mmCIF file of C-alpha atoms in Angstrom:
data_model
loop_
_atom_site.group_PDB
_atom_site.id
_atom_site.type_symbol
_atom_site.label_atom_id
_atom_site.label_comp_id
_atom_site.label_asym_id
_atom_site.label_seq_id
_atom_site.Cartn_x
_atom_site.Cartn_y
_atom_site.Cartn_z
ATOM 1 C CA UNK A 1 -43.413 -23.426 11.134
ATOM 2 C CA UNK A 2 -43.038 -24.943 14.626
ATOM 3 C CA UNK A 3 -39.865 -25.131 14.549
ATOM 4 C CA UNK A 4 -39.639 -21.220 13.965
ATOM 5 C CA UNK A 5 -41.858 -20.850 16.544
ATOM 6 C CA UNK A 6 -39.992 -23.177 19.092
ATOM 7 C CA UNK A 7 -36.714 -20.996 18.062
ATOM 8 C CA UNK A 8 -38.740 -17.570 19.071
ATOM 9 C CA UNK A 9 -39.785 -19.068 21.743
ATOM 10 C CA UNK A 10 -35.948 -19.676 22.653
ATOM 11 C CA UNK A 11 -34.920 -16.581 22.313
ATOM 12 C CA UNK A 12 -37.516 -15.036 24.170
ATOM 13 C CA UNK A 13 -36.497 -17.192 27.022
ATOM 14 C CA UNK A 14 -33.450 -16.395 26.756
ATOM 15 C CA UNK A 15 -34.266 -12.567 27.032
ATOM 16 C CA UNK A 16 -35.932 -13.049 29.917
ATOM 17 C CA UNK A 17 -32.902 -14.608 31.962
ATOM 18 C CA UNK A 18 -30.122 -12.095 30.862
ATOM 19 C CA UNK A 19 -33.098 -9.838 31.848
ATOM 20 C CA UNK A 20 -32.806 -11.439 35.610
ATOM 21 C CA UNK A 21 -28.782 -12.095 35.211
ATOM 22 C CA UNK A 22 -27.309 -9.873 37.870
ATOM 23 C CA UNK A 23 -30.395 -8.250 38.938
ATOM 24 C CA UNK A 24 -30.654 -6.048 42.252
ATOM 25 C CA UNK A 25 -29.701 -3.092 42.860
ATOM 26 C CA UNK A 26 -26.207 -3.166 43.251
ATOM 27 C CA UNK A 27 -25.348 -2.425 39.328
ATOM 28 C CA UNK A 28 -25.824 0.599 36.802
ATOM 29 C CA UNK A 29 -25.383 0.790 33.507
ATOM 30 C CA UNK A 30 -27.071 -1.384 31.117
ATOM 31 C CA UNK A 31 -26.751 -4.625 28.877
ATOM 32 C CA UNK A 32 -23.852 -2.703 26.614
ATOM 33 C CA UNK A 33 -22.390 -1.809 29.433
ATOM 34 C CA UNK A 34 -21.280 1.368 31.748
ATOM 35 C CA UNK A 35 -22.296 4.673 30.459
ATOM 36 C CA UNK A 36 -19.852 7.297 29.609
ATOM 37 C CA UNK A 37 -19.837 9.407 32.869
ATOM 38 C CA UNK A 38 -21.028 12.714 31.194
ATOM 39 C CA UNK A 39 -24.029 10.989 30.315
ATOM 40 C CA UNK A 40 -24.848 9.964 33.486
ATOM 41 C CA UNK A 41 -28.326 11.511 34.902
ATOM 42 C CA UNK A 42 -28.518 11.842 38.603
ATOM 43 C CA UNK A 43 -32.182 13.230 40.270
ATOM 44 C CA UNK A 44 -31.264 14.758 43.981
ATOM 45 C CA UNK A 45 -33.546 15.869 46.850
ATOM 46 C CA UNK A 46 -32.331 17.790 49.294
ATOM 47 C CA UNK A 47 -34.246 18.269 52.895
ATOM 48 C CA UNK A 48 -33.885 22.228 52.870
ATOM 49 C CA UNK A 49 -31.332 24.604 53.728
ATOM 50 C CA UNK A 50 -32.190 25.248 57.317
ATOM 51 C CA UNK A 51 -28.667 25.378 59.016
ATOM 52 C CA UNK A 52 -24.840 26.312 58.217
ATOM 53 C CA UNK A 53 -24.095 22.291 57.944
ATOM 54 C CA UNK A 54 -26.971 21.822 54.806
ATOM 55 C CA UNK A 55 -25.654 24.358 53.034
ATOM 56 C CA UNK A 56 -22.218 22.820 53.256
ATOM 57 C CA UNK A 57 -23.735 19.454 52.117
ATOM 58 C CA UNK A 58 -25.732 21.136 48.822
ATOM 59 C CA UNK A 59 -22.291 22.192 48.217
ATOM 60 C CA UNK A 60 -20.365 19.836 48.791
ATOM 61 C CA UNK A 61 -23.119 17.410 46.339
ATOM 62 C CA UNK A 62 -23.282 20.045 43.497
ATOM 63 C CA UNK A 63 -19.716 20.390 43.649
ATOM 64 C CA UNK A 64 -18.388 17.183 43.086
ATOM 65 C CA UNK A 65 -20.599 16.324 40.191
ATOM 66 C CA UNK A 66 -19.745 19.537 38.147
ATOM 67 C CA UNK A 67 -16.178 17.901 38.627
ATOM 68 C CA UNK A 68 -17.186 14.706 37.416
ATOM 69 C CA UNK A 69 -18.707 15.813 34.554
ATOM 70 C CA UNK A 70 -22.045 14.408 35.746
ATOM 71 C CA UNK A 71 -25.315 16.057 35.333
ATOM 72 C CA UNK A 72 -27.243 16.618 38.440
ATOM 73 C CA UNK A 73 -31.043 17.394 39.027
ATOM 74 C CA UNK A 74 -31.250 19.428 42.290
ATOM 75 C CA UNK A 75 -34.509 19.994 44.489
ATOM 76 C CA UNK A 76 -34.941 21.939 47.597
ATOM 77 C CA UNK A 77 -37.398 20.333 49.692
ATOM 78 C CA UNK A 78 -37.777 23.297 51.775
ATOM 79 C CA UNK A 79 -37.893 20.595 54.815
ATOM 80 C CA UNK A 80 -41.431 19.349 53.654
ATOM 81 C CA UNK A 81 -41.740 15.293 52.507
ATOM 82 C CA UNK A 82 -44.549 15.734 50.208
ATOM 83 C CA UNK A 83 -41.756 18.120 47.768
ATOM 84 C CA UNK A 84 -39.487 15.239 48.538
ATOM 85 C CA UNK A 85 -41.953 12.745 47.214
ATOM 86 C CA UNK A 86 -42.810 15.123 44.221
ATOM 87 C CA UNK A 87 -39.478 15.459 43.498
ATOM 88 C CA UNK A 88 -38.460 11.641 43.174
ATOM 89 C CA UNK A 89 -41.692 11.030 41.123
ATOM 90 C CA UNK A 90 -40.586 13.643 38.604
ATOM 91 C CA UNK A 91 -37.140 12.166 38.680
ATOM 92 C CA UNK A 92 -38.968 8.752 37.895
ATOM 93 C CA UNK A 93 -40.724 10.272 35.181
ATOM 94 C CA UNK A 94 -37.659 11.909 33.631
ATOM 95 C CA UNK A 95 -35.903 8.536 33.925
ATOM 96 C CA UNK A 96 -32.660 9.629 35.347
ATOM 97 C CA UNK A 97 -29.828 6.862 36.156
ATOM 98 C CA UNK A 98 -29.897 7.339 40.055
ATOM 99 C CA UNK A 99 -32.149 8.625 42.622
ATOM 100 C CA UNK A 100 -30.280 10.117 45.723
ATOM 101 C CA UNK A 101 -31.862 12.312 48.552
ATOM 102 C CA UNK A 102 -31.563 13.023 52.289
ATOM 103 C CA UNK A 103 -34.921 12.350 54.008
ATOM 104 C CA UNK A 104 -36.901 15.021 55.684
ATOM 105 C CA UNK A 105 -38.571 12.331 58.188
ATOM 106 C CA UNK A 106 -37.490 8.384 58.254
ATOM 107 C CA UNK A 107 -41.254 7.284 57.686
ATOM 108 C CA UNK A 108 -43.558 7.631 54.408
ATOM 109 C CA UNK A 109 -41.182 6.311 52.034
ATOM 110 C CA UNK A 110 -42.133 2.550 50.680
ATOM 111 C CA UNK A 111 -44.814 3.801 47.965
ATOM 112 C CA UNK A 112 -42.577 6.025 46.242
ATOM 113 C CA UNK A 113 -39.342 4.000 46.699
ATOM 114 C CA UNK A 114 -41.310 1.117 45.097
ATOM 115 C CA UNK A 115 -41.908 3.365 42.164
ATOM 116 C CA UNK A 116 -38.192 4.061 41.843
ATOM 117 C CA UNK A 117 -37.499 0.148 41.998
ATOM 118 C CA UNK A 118 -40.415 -0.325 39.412
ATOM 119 C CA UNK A 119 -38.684 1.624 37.212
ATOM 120 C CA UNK A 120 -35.012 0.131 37.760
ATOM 121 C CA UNK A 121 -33.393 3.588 39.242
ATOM 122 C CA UNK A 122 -31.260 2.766 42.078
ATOM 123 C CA UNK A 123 -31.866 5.125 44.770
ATOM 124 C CA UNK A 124 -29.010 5.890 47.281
ATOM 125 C CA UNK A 125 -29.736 7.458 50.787
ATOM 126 C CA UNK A 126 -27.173 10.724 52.162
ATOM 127 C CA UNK A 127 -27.415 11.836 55.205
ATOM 128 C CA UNK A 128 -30.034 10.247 56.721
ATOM 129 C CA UNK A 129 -31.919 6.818 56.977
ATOM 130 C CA UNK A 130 -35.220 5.615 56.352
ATOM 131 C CA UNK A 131 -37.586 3.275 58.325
ATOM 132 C CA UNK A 132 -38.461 0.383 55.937
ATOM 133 C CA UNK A 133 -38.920 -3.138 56.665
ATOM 134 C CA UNK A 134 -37.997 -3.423 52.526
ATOM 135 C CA UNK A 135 -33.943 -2.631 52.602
ATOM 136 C CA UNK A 136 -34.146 -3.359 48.739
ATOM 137 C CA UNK A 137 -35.290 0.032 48.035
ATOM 138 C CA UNK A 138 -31.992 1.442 48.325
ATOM 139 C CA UNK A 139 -29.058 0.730 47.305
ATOM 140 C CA UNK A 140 -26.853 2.161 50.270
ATOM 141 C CA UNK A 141 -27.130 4.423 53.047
ATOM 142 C CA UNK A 142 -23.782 6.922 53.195
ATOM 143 C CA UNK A 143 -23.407 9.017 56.165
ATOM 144 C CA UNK A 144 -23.101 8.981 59.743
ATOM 145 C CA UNK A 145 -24.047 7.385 62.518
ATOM 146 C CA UNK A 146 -26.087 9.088 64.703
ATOM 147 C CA UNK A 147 -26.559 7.399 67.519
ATOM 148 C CA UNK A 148 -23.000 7.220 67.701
ATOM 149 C CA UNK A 149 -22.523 10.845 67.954
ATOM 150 C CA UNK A 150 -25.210 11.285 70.821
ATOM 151 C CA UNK A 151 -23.462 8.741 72.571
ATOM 152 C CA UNK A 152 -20.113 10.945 72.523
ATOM 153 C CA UNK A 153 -21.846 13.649 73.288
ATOM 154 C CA UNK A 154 -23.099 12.260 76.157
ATOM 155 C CA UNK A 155 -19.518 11.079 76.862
ATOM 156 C CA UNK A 156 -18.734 14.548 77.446
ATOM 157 C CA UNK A 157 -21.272 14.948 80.022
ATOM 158 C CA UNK A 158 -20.877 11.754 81.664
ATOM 159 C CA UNK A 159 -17.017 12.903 82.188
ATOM 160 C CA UNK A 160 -17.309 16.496 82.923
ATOM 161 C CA UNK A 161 -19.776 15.581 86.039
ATOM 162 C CA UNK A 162 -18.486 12.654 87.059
ATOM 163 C CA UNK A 163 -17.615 14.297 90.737
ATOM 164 C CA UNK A 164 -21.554 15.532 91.297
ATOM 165 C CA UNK A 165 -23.288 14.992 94.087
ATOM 166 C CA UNK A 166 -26.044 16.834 93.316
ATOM 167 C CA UNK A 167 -28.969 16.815 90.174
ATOM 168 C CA UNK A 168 -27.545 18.002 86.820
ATOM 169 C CA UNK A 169 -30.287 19.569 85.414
ATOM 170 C CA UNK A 170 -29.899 18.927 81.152
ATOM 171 C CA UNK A 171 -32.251 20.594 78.089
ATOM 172 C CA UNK A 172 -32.327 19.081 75.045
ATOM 173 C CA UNK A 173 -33.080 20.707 71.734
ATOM 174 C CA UNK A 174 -34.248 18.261 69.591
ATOM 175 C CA UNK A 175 -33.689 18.467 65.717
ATOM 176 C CA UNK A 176 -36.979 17.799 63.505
ATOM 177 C CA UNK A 177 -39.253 15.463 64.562
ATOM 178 C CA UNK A 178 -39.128 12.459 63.195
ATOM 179 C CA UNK A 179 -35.989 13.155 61.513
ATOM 180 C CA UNK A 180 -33.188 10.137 61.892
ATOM 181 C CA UNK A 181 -30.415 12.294 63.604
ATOM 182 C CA UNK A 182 -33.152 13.543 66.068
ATOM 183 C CA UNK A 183 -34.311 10.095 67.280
ATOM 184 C CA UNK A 184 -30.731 8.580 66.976
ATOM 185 C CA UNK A 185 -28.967 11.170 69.023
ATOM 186 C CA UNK A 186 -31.689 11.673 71.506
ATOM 187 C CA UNK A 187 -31.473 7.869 71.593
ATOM 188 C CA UNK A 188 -27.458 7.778 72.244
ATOM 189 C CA UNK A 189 -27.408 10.505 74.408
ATOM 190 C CA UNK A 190 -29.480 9.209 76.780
ATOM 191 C CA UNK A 191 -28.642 5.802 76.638
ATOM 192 C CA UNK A 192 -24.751 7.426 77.544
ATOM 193 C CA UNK A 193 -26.186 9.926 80.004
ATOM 194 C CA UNK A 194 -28.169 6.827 82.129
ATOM 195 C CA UNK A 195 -24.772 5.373 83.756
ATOM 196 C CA UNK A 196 -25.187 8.814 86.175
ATOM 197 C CA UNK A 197 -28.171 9.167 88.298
ATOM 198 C CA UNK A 198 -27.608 12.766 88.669
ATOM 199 C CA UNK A 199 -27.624 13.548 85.371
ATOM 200 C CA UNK A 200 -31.499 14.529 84.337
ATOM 201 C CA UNK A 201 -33.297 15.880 81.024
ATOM 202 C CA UNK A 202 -35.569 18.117 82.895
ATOM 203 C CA UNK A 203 -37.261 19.138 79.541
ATOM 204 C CA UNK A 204 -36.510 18.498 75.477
ATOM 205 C CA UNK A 205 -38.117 20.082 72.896
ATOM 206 C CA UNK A 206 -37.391 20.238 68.952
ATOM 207 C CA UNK A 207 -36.058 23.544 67.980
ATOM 208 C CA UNK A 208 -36.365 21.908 63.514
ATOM 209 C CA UNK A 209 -32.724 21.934 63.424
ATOM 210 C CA UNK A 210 -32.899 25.661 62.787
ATOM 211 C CA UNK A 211 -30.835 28.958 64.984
ATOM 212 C CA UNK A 212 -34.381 30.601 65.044
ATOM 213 C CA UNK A 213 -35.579 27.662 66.519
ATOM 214 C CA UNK A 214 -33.333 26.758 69.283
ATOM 215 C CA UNK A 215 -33.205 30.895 70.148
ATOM 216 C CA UNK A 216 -36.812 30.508 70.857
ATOM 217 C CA UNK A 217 -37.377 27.028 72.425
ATOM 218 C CA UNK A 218 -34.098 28.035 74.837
ATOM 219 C CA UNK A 219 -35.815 31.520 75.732
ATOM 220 C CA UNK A 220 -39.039 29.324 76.776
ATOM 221 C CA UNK A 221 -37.196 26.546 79.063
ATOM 222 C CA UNK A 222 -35.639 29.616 80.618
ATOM 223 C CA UNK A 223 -38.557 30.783 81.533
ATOM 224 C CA UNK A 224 -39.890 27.797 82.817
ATOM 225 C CA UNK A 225 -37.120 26.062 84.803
ATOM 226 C CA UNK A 226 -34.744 28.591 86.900
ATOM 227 C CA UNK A 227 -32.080 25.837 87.218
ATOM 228 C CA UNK A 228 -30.429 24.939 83.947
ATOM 229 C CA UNK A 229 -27.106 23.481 84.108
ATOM 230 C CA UNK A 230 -26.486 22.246 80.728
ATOM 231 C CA UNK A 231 -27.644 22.356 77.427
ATOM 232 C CA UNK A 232 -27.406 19.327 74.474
ATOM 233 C CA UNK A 233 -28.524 20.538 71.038
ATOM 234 C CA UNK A 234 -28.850 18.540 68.256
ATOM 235 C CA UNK A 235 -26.737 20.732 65.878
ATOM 236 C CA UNK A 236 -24.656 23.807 65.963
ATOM 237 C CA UNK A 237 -27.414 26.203 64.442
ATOM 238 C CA UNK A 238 -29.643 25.223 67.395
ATOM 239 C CA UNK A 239 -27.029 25.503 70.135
ATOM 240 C CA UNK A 240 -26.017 29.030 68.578
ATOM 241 C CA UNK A 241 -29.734 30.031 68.656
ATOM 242 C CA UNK A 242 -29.097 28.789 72.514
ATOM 243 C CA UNK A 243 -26.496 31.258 73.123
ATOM 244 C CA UNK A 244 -28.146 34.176 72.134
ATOM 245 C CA UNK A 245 -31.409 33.049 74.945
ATOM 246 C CA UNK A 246 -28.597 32.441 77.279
ATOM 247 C CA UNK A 247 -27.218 35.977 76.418
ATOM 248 C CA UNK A 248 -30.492 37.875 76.636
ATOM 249 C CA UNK A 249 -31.392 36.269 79.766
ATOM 250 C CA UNK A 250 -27.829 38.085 81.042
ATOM 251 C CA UNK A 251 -26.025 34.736 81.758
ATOM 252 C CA UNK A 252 -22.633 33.354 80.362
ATOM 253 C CA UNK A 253 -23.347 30.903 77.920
ATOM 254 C CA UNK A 254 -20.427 28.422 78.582
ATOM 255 C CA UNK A 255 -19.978 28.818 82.109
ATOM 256 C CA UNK A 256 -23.452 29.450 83.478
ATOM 257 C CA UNK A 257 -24.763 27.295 81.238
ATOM 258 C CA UNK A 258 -23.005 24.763 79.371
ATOM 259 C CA UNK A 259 -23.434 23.814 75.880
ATOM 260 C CA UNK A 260 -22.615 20.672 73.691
ATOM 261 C CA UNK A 261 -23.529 20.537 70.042
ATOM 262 C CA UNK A 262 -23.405 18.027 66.825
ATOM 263 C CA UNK A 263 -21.959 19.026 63.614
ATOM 264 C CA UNK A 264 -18.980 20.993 63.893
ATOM 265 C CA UNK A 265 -19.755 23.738 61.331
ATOM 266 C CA UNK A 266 -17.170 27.408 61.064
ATOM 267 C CA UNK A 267 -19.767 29.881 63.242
ATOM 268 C CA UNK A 268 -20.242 26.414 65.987
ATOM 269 C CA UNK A 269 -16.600 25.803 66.180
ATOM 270 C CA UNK A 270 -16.051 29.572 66.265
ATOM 271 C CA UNK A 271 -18.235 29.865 69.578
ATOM 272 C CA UNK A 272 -16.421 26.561 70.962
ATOM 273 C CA UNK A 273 -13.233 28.876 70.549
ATOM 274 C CA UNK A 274 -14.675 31.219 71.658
ATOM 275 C CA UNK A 275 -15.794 29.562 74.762
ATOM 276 C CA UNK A 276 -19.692 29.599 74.555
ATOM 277 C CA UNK A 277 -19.742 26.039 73.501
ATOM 278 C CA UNK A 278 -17.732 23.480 75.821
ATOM 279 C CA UNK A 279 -18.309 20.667 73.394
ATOM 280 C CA UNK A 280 -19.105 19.625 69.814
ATOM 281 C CA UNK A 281 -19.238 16.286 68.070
ATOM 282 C CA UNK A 282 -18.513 16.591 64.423
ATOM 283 C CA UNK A 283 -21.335 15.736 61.919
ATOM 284 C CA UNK A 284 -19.261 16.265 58.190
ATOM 285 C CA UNK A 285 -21.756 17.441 55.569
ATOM 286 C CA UNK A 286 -18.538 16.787 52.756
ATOM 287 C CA UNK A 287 -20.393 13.661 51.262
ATOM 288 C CA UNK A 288 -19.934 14.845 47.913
ATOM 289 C CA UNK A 289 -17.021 13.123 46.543
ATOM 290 C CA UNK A 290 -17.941 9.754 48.534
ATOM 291 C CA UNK A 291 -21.597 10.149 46.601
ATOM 292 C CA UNK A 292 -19.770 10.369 43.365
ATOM 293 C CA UNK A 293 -17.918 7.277 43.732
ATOM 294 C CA UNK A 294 -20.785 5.170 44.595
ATOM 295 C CA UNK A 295 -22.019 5.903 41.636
ATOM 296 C CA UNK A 296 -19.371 5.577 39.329
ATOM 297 C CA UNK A 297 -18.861 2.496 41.177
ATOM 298 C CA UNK A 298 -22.788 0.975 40.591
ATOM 299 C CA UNK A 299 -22.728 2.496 36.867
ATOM 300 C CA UNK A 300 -18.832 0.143 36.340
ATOM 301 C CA UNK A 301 -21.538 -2.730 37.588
ATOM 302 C CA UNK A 302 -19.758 -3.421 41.081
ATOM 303 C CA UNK A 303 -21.309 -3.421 44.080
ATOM 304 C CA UNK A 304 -21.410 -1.361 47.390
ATOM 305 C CA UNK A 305 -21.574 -1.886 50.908
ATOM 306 C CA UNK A 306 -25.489 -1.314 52.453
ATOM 307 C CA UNK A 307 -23.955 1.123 55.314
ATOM 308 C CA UNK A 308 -21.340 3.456 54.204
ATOM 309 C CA UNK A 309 -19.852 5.673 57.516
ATOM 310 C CA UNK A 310 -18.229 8.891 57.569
ATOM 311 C CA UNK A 311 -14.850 9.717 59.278
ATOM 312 C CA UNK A 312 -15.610 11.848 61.718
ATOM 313 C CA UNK A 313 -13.990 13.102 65.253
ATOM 314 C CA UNK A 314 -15.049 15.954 68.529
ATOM 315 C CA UNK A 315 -13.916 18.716 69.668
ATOM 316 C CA UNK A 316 -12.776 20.405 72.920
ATOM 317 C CA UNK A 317 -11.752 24.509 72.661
ATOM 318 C CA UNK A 318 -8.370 23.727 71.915
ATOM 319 C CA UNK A 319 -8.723 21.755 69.536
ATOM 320 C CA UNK A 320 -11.917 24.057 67.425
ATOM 321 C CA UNK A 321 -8.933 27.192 67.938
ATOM 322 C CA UNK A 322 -6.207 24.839 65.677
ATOM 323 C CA UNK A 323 -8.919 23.285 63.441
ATOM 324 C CA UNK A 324 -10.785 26.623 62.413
ATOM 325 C CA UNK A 325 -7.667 28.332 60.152
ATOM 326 C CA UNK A 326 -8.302 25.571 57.452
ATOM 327 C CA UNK A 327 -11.932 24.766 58.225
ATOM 328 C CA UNK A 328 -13.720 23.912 54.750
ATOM 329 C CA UNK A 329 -17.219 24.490 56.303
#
């Protein structure tokens, strides 16, 4: 008898450390191995569909799984967190192989990320970061970097008024609050912006990333300051919401009132052909295909880099006029 027990007490041991063998979260599958890829489960939050570029990420996402042959679990967090949260706690419960989503804010996250890890789901960030101390809650983070792109924004700026001598008066509309891409490219911009004295941010406001929203933040700073030289907007949607102010107040949007933008969507990179935007930094929304292959690449049991970047490039008029015939978004 205790020697039966001393064997079950072996094997339980055992257990336990091919339980812990290549732990993290760097692997799918499970202890027979990969699944077959159309029986992969994947549970995805989306932030909304508040501008041209989301829509071109939802379907650039939903496309590239119904091409691998992977099911997908799609939620539309109409831009709130708590839906977010609701949404990744139902994916918990239906005990899907991978967790992805684009965070509404970058704060809020640790209880339900926990959860995720509790329940041995990696989760893999798009789009946007969040603030944790606890970088184990996620696998990877795959998009772009945001700071980056404020700071070639404010390249632009920097280059275009290098010969003032007098105060370039600069508006800002600021994506949603809280959001990563508005703090990083606020953060870039200015950081870019600060080797000219004459180059000011006489007033920023968020306009949520939205056309609606910059249209009516830009009709208010209008209002309010009578000298506006330039205008930096967080995304194309918002700087297109600019334009129309800038119209209705009877001024030239591109010469009265210049206008750099981040994403590089069609109707954006239309207007910077156009000539009502002097500037845009591209933002791609195509992370489909790259989300695909981190998984397939987790569920084979490899491993992926924490901070996967984009390819991504700016634009000048010229260059929007050649790019827009083949445009995918």
């Amino acid at each position: 008898m205790k020697k039966l027990i001393s064997l079950a007490a072996a094997g339980v041991l055992l257990l336990g450390l091919a339980g812990c063998a290549g732990g993290g979260t760097t692997a799918g599958g499970d202890a027979a191995g990969p699944k077959a890829t159309d029986q992969l489960v994947v549970g995805f939050a989306q932030v909304g569909a508040e501008s041209g570029w989301r829509t071109a990420n939802t379907k650039s996402i939903q496309s590239a799984f119904e091409e691998a042959n992977i099911e997908l679990k799609f939620s539309d967090a109409q831009q709130k967190q708590e839906n977010q949260i609701k949404a990744i706690r139902s994916y918990i419960q239906q005990g899907v192989d991978y967790i992805s989503f684009s965070p509404v804010v970058e704060t809020g996250w640790d209880a339900v990320l926990n959860e995720a890890k509790a329940a041995n789901i990696p989760v893999i960030l798009t789009d946007r970061a969040v603030d944790s101390k606890d970088d184990s809650l996620y696998v990877t983070f795959l998009g772009s970097d945001f700071v980056e792109e404020g700071k070639k924004a404010g390249e632009w700026v920097v280059e275009e008024y290098k010969d003032a001598s007098a105060p370039v008066n600069i508006v800002q509309l600021e994506g949603t609050t809280g959001a990563a891409p508005a703090i990083d490219r606020a953060e870039g911009f200015a950081d870019t912006i600060s080797s000219n004295p004459n180059l000011t941010v006489i007033a920023s406001q968020t306009g949520d990333f939205t056309r609606a929203g910059g249209k009516q933040v830009m009709e208010a700073m209008l209002k309010s300051n009578p000298k506006i030289d330039l205008v930096y907007a967080h995304n194309d949607d918002m700087g297109l919401g600019a334009i129309e102010a800038i119209e209705a107040a009877g001024l030239v949007p591109g010469k009265d009132i210049k206008i750099v933008t981040v994403d590089a969507v069609k109707d954006g990179m239309q207007a910077l052909a156009d000539g009502k935007i002097n500037f845009i930094v591209e933002c791609s929304p195509l992370l489909g295909p790259q989300l695909v292959d981190v998984i397939k690449t987790l569920n084979e049991g490899g491993t992926v880099e924490k901070r996967i970047l984009t390819d991504e490039t700016t634009f000048t008029q010229e260059q929007a006029a050649a790019a827009l015939p083949d445009r995918q978004y």
